[in-house]
Amino acid sequence: MSSSLDSSTGPAQDEPVGDAPFRRLAWRMLLAAMFCYLFFYTGRQAFGFAIPGIQAEFGWTKTTTGTISGIALWSYAIGQMVNGNLADKFGGRRLMALGAILSTTFCILASFMHSFLGMALALGANGFVQAMGWAAGGRVISNWWSHRERGKSFGFYTLAAGCSSVLVYVTSTLTVNAFGKDGWQWLFRLPVLLMLLGGVVFFVLARDTPRDAGITPPRSFTHDKEEVAYQAATGSTSMQRYRTVLGIPRIWLTGVSIGFQNAARYGLLVWVPVYFLGDKWKDTDNAIWITVALPVGMAVGALANGQVSDRLFGSRRDRPIMVFTLLGAASSLLMWVLQPGIGLGIVLLFLCGFFVYGPQSSFWALCPDLAGKLMAGTATGVVNFFAYLFAGAAEPIIGHIMESNGGDAGLIFPIVAVSCTASALVASTIRR
């Protein structure tokens, strides 16, 4: 078995492997994708920690920094539309590894920029290559896990993304403590080296399909009715894949729903550090560590939502999306109304992260559910395009609202509540 797996180009064995060996390989591919994506956000989510230092050095307003954040997110959205299809065409293994390498390069380049245009271009380019990660990894996972366990597998994958946010918050907090707000450049130079490591490890360990691993899947996998239907529904060219995916009405509904959800998610990720680094908290020792509760909640929520969708709702995705987003709206409103201290603030931030981010597990499981595993990359890219189109549009608006209200970063919480409610309303029409 090990010798055949070392060859990524040889023909698959004629005799199917047993369920146990195949399951071990499926877990290996999932864990490899999780390990790589565990570090991917170091190339994208440290900007919120850099905003106070950038504003102090260049005199930029929240509207300006929100615009840069929006440009990066829009570039990521465009990249999703392009790179998801490329993952279906060329395979997720190479694309994800390449994205890690290029993103590390552009992040380091951004740290040397001193103008709005320079930083916008560097972070915009970084956003595009960052989009080589998620759909590519999801494409690999879809090839190794059946419909019946897709909520679980994507729940673990999304858990890695949530843990990546935890890692960003921890490494960014350590960097801010070590270099101060004025050392914002190091936020783009040091943590991203972990992403480079993750990309290399993924390229070495992962294989796109069982055939690339030199095996034939067991009959329990290939005879799954959903899998047989997916095999018959695929298109062979890029345009066929786009036409097929965009011709599914529920893909559009999923895109709009995750768009509102992702606007809420990025609103929290970008502006919560600004809130806790602001005037209200600046005299509180290590107050910034409170913010780590947010991505911890996101990580746990992602794993929980994936299990809930499979076990409690029979692999139906719309209901856990609705429940979690509505509870996320409630948690955000409590954060705004109560304006809690450190203890209660940690609890409420955890709940905000848990319920706002958790539904992503169900959203990503929906992509191969609706479009089939052979077009999972294209479907994931299209849906993620909507996600970041909305998030990118929201960032400058959020920055302007705060600027128009005395720079009050606490307004992020009612904004998140409105966005989560809109996501739940649209999700109620998906019914999958």
PDB file of C-alpha atoms in Angstrom, residues 128-322:
ATOM      1  CA  PHE A 128      -6.276  36.816  -5.123  1.00  0.00           C
ATOM      2  CA  VAL A 129      -3.614  34.194  -4.347  1.00  0.00           C
ATOM      3  CA  GLN A 130      -5.127  33.520  -0.912  1.00  0.00           C
ATOM      4  CA  ALA A 131      -8.146  32.278  -2.854  1.00  0.00           C
ATOM      5  CA  MET A 132      -6.020  29.382  -4.100  1.00  0.00           C
ATOM      6  CA  GLY A 133      -6.407  27.732  -0.707  1.00  0.00           C
ATOM      7  CA  TRP A 134      -9.937  27.059   0.480  1.00  0.00           C
ATOM      8  CA  ALA A 135     -11.662  25.695  -2.625  1.00  0.00           C
ATOM      9  CA  ALA A 136      -8.590  23.657  -3.573  1.00  0.00           C
ATOM     10  CA  GLY A 137      -8.490  21.968  -0.189  1.00  0.00           C
ATOM     11  CA  GLY A 138     -12.248  21.414  -0.316  1.00  0.00           C
ATOM     12  CA  ARG A 139     -11.865  19.811  -3.730  1.00  0.00           C
ATOM     13  CA  VAL A 140      -9.413  17.269  -2.314  1.00  0.00           C
ATOM     14  CA  ILE A 141     -11.687  16.508   0.644  1.00  0.00           C
ATOM     15  CA  SER A 142     -14.722  16.027  -1.622  1.00  0.00           C
ATOM     16  CA  ASN A 143     -12.838  13.358  -3.566  1.00  0.00           C
ATOM     17  CA  TRP A 144     -12.175  11.304  -0.437  1.00  0.00           C
ATOM     18  CA  TRP A 145     -15.390  11.696   1.604  1.00  0.00           C
ATOM     19  CA  SER A 146     -18.930  10.687   0.597  1.00  0.00           C
ATOM     20  CA  HIS A 147     -22.106  12.721   0.889  1.00  0.00           C
ATOM     21  CA  ARG A 148     -23.132  10.954   4.103  1.00  0.00           C
ATOM     22  CA  GLU A 149     -20.072  12.258   5.963  1.00  0.00           C
ATOM     23  CA  ARG A 150     -19.587  15.539   4.163  1.00  0.00           C
ATOM     24  CA  GLY A 151     -20.918  17.602   7.051  1.00  0.00           C
ATOM     25  CA  LYS A 152     -18.385  15.963   9.351  1.00  0.00           C
ATOM     26  CA  SER A 153     -15.419  16.257   6.977  1.00  0.00           C
ATOM     27  CA  PHE A 154     -16.138  19.878   6.122  1.00  0.00           C
ATOM     28  CA  GLY A 155     -16.820  20.525   9.782  1.00  0.00           C
ATOM     29  CA  PHE A 156     -13.273  19.442  10.588  1.00  0.00           C
ATOM     30  CA  TYR A 157     -11.919  21.436   7.632  1.00  0.00           C
ATOM     31  CA  THR A 158     -13.791  24.524   8.810  1.00  0.00           C
ATOM     32  CA  LEU A 159     -12.539  23.819  12.330  1.00  0.00           C
ATOM     33  CA  ALA A 160      -9.021  24.226  10.946  1.00  0.00           C
ATOM     34  CA  ALA A 161     -10.042  27.571   9.453  1.00  0.00           C
ATOM     35  CA  GLY A 162     -11.473  28.623  12.800  1.00  0.00           C
ATOM     36  CA  CYS A 163      -8.305  27.519  14.573  1.00  0.00           C
ATOM     37  CA  SER A 164      -6.381  29.496  11.973  1.00  0.00           C
ATOM     38  CA  SER A 165      -8.172  32.603  13.215  1.00  0.00           C
ATOM     39  CA  VAL A 166      -7.165  31.658  16.764  1.00  0.00           C
ATOM     40  CA  LEU A 167      -3.583  31.295  15.607  1.00  0.00           C
ATOM     41  CA  VAL A 168      -3.715  34.696  13.899  1.00  0.00           C
ATOM     42  CA  TYR A 169      -5.081  36.361  17.023  1.00  0.00           C
ATOM     43  CA  VAL A 170      -2.440  34.742  19.229  1.00  0.00           C
ATOM     44  CA  THR A 171       0.529  35.400  16.921  1.00  0.00           C
ATOM     45  CA  SER A 172      -0.699  38.939  16.198  1.00  0.00           C
ATOM     46  CA  THR A 173      -1.157  39.679  19.885  1.00  0.00           C
ATOM     47  CA  LEU A 174       2.332  38.376  20.632  1.00  0.00           C
ATOM     48  CA  THR A 175       3.720  40.479  17.783  1.00  0.00           C
ATOM     49  CA  VAL A 176       1.935  43.628  18.975  1.00  0.00           C
ATOM     50  CA  ASN A 177       3.202  43.021  22.519  1.00  0.00           C
ATOM     51  CA  ALA A 178       6.752  42.458  21.248  1.00  0.00           C
ATOM     52  CA  PHE A 179       7.015  45.315  18.738  1.00  0.00           C
ATOM     53  CA  GLY A 180       4.206  47.655  19.828  1.00  0.00           C
ATOM     54  CA  LYS A 181       1.575  49.199  17.581  1.00  0.00           C
ATOM     55  CA  ASP A 182       4.330  51.007  15.683  1.00  0.00           C
ATOM     56  CA  GLY A 183       5.821  47.651  14.651  1.00  0.00           C
ATOM     57  CA  TRP A 184       2.776  46.728  12.528  1.00  0.00           C
ATOM     58  CA  GLN A 185       5.070  45.671   9.658  1.00  0.00           C
ATOM     59  CA  TRP A 186       6.075  42.528  11.543  1.00  0.00           C
ATOM     60  CA  LEU A 187       2.463  41.334  11.481  1.00  0.00           C
ATOM     61  CA  PHE A 188       2.995  40.762   7.741  1.00  0.00           C
ATOM     62  CA  ARG A 189       6.464  39.220   8.016  1.00  0.00           C
ATOM     63  CA  LEU A 190       6.662  36.675  10.838  1.00  0.00           C
ATOM     64  CA  PRO A 191       3.384  34.694  11.185  1.00  0.00           C
ATOM     65  CA  VAL A 192       3.169  34.072   7.406  1.00  0.00           C
ATOM     66  CA  LEU A 193       6.228  31.811   7.572  1.00  0.00           C
ATOM     67  CA  LEU A 194       3.924  29.218   9.176  1.00  0.00           C
ATOM     68  CA  MET A 195       1.715  29.358   6.075  1.00  0.00           C
ATOM     69  CA  LEU A 196       4.709  28.639   3.893  1.00  0.00           C
ATOM     70  CA  LEU A 197       5.451  25.560   6.006  1.00  0.00           C
ATOM     71  CA  GLY A 198       1.843  24.387   5.748  1.00  0.00           C
ATOM     72  CA  GLY A 199       1.880  24.642   1.962  1.00  0.00           C
ATOM     73  CA  VAL A 200       5.002  22.535   1.639  1.00  0.00           C
ATOM     74  CA  VAL A 201       3.688  19.839   4.017  1.00  0.00           C
ATOM     75  CA  PHE A 202       0.356  19.662   2.173  1.00  0.00           C
ATOM     76  CA  PHE A 203       2.072  19.237  -1.190  1.00  0.00           C
ATOM     77  CA  VAL A 204       4.151  16.357   0.165  1.00  0.00           C
ATOM     78  CA  LEU A 205       1.352  14.480   1.967  1.00  0.00           C
ATOM     79  CA  ALA A 206      -1.810  15.071  -0.085  1.00  0.00           C
ATOM     80  CA  ARG A 207      -3.127  13.420  -3.246  1.00  0.00           C
ATOM     81  CA  ASP A 208      -6.002  14.889  -5.239  1.00  0.00           C
ATOM     82  CA  THR A 209      -7.922  11.656  -5.823  1.00  0.00           C
ATOM     83  CA  PRO A 210      -7.742   7.973  -4.907  1.00  0.00           C
ATOM     84  CA  ARG A 211      -6.470   7.344  -8.442  1.00  0.00           C
ATOM     85  CA  ASP A 212      -3.594   9.784  -7.860  1.00  0.00           C
ATOM     86  CA  ALA A 213      -2.795   7.813  -4.721  1.00  0.00           C
ATOM     87  CA  GLY A 214      -2.621   4.631  -6.817  1.00  0.00           C
ATOM     88  CA  ILE A 215      -5.712   2.946  -5.365  1.00  0.00           C
ATOM     89  CA  THR A 216      -9.293   2.100  -6.278  1.00  0.00           C
ATOM     90  CA  PRO A 217     -11.853   3.124  -3.610  1.00  0.00           C
ATOM     91  CA  PRO A 218     -13.922   0.424  -1.877  1.00  0.00           C
ATOM     92  CA  ARG A 219     -17.345  -0.398  -3.303  1.00  0.00           C
ATOM     93  CA  SER A 220     -19.041   1.154  -0.278  1.00  0.00           C
ATOM     94  CA  PHE A 221     -17.698   4.494  -1.533  1.00  0.00           C
ATOM     95  CA  THR A 222     -18.136   4.139  -5.286  1.00  0.00           C
ATOM     96  CA  HIS A 223     -21.618   2.601  -5.027  1.00  0.00           C
ATOM     97  CA  ASP A 224     -22.997   5.468  -2.968  1.00  0.00           C
ATOM     98  CA  LYS A 225     -26.059   6.664  -4.912  1.00  0.00           C
ATOM     99  CA  GLU A 226     -25.070  10.295  -4.488  1.00  0.00           C
ATOM    100  CA  GLU A 227     -21.594   9.596  -5.825  1.00  0.00           C
ATOM    101  CA  VAL A 228     -22.928   7.775  -8.890  1.00  0.00           C
ATOM    102  CA  ALA A 229     -25.254  10.698  -9.629  1.00  0.00           C
ATOM    103  CA  TYR A 230     -22.369  13.140  -9.274  1.00  0.00           C
ATOM    104  CA  GLN A 231     -20.229  11.201 -11.712  1.00  0.00           C
ATOM    105  CA  ALA A 232     -22.986  11.442 -14.326  1.00  0.00           C
ATOM    106  CA  ALA A 233     -23.639  15.156 -13.815  1.00  0.00           C
ATOM    107  CA  THR A 234     -20.167  16.568 -14.423  1.00  0.00           C
ATOM    108  CA  GLY A 235     -19.062  18.817 -17.298  1.00  0.00           C
ATOM    109  CA  SER A 236     -15.675  18.367 -18.925  1.00  0.00           C
ATOM    110  CA  THR A 237     -14.707  21.977 -19.628  1.00  0.00           C
ATOM    111  CA  SER A 238     -14.437  25.126 -17.551  1.00  0.00           C
ATOM    112  CA  MET A 239     -17.406  26.751 -19.269  1.00  0.00           C
ATOM    113  CA  GLN A 240     -19.526  23.645 -18.780  1.00  0.00           C
ATOM    114  CA  ARG A 241     -18.674  23.613 -15.090  1.00  0.00           C
ATOM    115  CA  TYR A 242     -19.538  27.297 -14.710  1.00  0.00           C
ATOM    116  CA  ARG A 243     -22.802  26.914 -16.638  1.00  0.00           C
ATOM    117  CA  THR A 244     -23.803  23.866 -14.617  1.00  0.00           C
ATOM    118  CA  VAL A 245     -23.012  25.417 -11.241  1.00  0.00           C
ATOM    119  CA  LEU A 246     -24.505  28.837 -12.027  1.00  0.00           C
ATOM    120  CA  GLY A 247     -27.586  27.115 -13.402  1.00  0.00           C
ATOM    121  CA  ILE A 248     -28.453  25.752  -9.956  1.00  0.00           C
ATOM    122  CA  PRO A 249     -30.820  28.264  -8.270  1.00  0.00           C
ATOM    123  CA  ARG A 250     -29.906  27.085  -4.776  1.00  0.00           C
ATOM    124  CA  ILE A 251     -26.261  27.899  -5.444  1.00  0.00           C
ATOM    125  CA  TRP A 252     -27.303  31.542  -5.842  1.00  0.00           C
ATOM    126  CA  LEU A 253     -29.348  31.430  -2.648  1.00  0.00           C
ATOM    127  CA  THR A 254     -26.449  29.810  -0.825  1.00  0.00           C
ATOM    128  CA  GLY A 255     -24.141  32.538  -2.135  1.00  0.00           C
ATOM    129  CA  VAL A 256     -26.362  35.366  -0.937  1.00  0.00           C
ATOM    130  CA  SER A 257     -26.894  33.761   2.459  1.00  0.00           C
ATOM    131  CA  ILE A 258     -23.190  33.171   3.054  1.00  0.00           C
ATOM    132  CA  GLY A 259     -22.540  36.682   1.762  1.00  0.00           C
ATOM    133  CA  PHE A 260     -24.420  38.204   4.680  1.00  0.00           C
ATOM    134  CA  GLN A 261     -22.909  35.670   7.087  1.00  0.00           C
ATOM    135  CA  ASN A 262     -19.360  36.380   5.902  1.00  0.00           C
ATOM    136  CA  ALA A 263     -19.885  40.134   6.110  1.00  0.00           C
ATOM    137  CA  ALA A 264     -20.782  39.575   9.772  1.00  0.00           C
ATOM    138  CA  ARG A 265     -17.810  37.281  10.284  1.00  0.00           C
ATOM    139  CA  TYR A 266     -15.247  39.652   8.790  1.00  0.00           C
ATOM    140  CA  GLY A 267     -16.831  42.579  10.539  1.00  0.00           C
ATOM    141  CA  LEU A 268     -15.994  40.853  13.810  1.00  0.00           C
ATOM    142  CA  LEU A 269     -12.523  39.703  12.765  1.00  0.00           C
ATOM    143  CA  VAL A 270     -11.411  43.106  11.458  1.00  0.00           C
ATOM    144  CA  TRP A 271     -13.044  45.476  13.930  1.00  0.00           C
ATOM    145  CA  VAL A 272     -13.110  43.636  17.268  1.00  0.00           C
ATOM    146  CA  PRO A 273      -9.311  44.086  17.666  1.00  0.00           C
ATOM    147  CA  VAL A 274      -9.775  47.786  16.844  1.00  0.00           C
ATOM    148  CA  TYR A 275     -12.500  47.972  19.505  1.00  0.00           C
ATOM    149  CA  PHE A 276     -10.284  46.422  22.181  1.00  0.00           C
ATOM    150  CA  LEU A 277      -7.223  48.435  21.172  1.00  0.00           C
ATOM    151  CA  GLY A 278      -9.289  51.641  21.357  1.00  0.00           C
ATOM    152  CA  ASP A 279      -9.642  54.286  24.028  1.00  0.00           C
ATOM    153  CA  LYS A 280     -11.987  52.264  26.245  1.00  0.00           C
ATOM    154  CA  TRP A 281      -9.509  49.464  26.747  1.00  0.00           C
ATOM    155  CA  LYS A 282      -6.099  51.054  26.201  1.00  0.00           C
ATOM    156  CA  ASP A 283      -5.343  51.301  29.920  1.00  0.00           C
ATOM    157  CA  THR A 284      -6.311  47.706  30.642  1.00  0.00           C
ATOM    158  CA  ASP A 285      -3.290  45.402  30.791  1.00  0.00           C
ATOM    159  CA  ASN A 286      -3.348  42.779  28.032  1.00  0.00           C
ATOM    160  CA  ALA A 287      -6.994  43.578  27.181  1.00  0.00           C
ATOM    161  CA  ILE A 288      -6.271  42.539  23.613  1.00  0.00           C
ATOM    162  CA  TRP A 289      -6.066  38.928  24.807  1.00  0.00           C
ATOM    163  CA  ILE A 290      -9.836  39.080  25.371  1.00  0.00           C
ATOM    164  CA  THR A 291     -10.273  39.046  21.599  1.00  0.00           C
ATOM    165  CA  VAL A 292      -8.864  35.513  21.363  1.00  0.00           C
ATOM    166  CA  ALA A 293     -12.223  34.292  22.696  1.00  0.00           C
ATOM    167  CA  LEU A 294     -13.768  35.272  19.343  1.00  0.00           C
ATOM    168  CA  PRO A 295     -11.772  32.923  17.051  1.00  0.00           C
ATOM    169  CA  VAL A 296     -11.830  30.167  19.692  1.00  0.00           C
ATOM    170  CA  GLY A 297     -15.608  30.332  19.555  1.00  0.00           C
ATOM    171  CA  MET A 298     -15.431  30.251  15.749  1.00  0.00           C
ATOM    172  CA  ALA A 299     -13.319  27.110  15.744  1.00  0.00           C
ATOM    173  CA  VAL A 300     -15.587  25.241  18.159  1.00  0.00           C
ATOM    174  CA  GLY A 301     -18.726  26.463  16.395  1.00  0.00           C
ATOM    175  CA  ALA A 302     -17.514  25.202  13.021  1.00  0.00           C
ATOM    176  CA  LEU A 303     -16.972  21.688  14.336  1.00  0.00           C
ATOM    177  CA  ALA A 304     -20.294  21.681  16.196  1.00  0.00           C
ATOM    178  CA  ASN A 305     -22.329  22.916  13.233  1.00  0.00           C
ATOM    179  CA  GLY A 306     -20.959  20.252  10.898  1.00  0.00           C
ATOM    180  CA  GLN A 307     -21.878  17.496  13.342  1.00  0.00           C
ATOM    181  CA  VAL A 308     -25.315  19.011  13.947  1.00  0.00           C
ATOM    182  CA  SER A 309     -26.121  19.147  10.236  1.00  0.00           C
ATOM    183  CA  ASP A 310     -25.308  15.433   9.758  1.00  0.00           C
ATOM    184  CA  ARG A 311     -26.554  13.961  13.035  1.00  0.00           C
ATOM    185  CA  LEU A 312     -29.535  16.073  14.052  1.00  0.00           C
ATOM    186  CA  PHE A 313     -30.793  17.305  10.684  1.00  0.00           C
ATOM    187  CA  GLY A 314     -29.987  14.303   8.469  1.00  0.00           C
ATOM    188  CA  SER A 315     -27.431  16.176   6.321  1.00  0.00           C
ATOM    189  CA  ARG A 316     -29.902  18.986   5.742  1.00  0.00           C
ATOM    190  CA  ARG A 317     -27.910  22.231   5.834  1.00  0.00           C
ATOM    191  CA  ASP A 318     -30.405  25.123   5.856  1.00  0.00           C
ATOM    192  CA  ARG A 319     -31.729  24.536   9.366  1.00  0.00           C
ATOM    193  CA  PRO A 320     -28.412  24.621  11.277  1.00  0.00           C
ATOM    194  CA  ILE A 321     -27.470  27.716   9.244  1.00  0.00           C
ATOM    195  CA  MET A 322     -30.659  29.476  10.330  1.00  0.00           C
TER     196      MET A 322
END
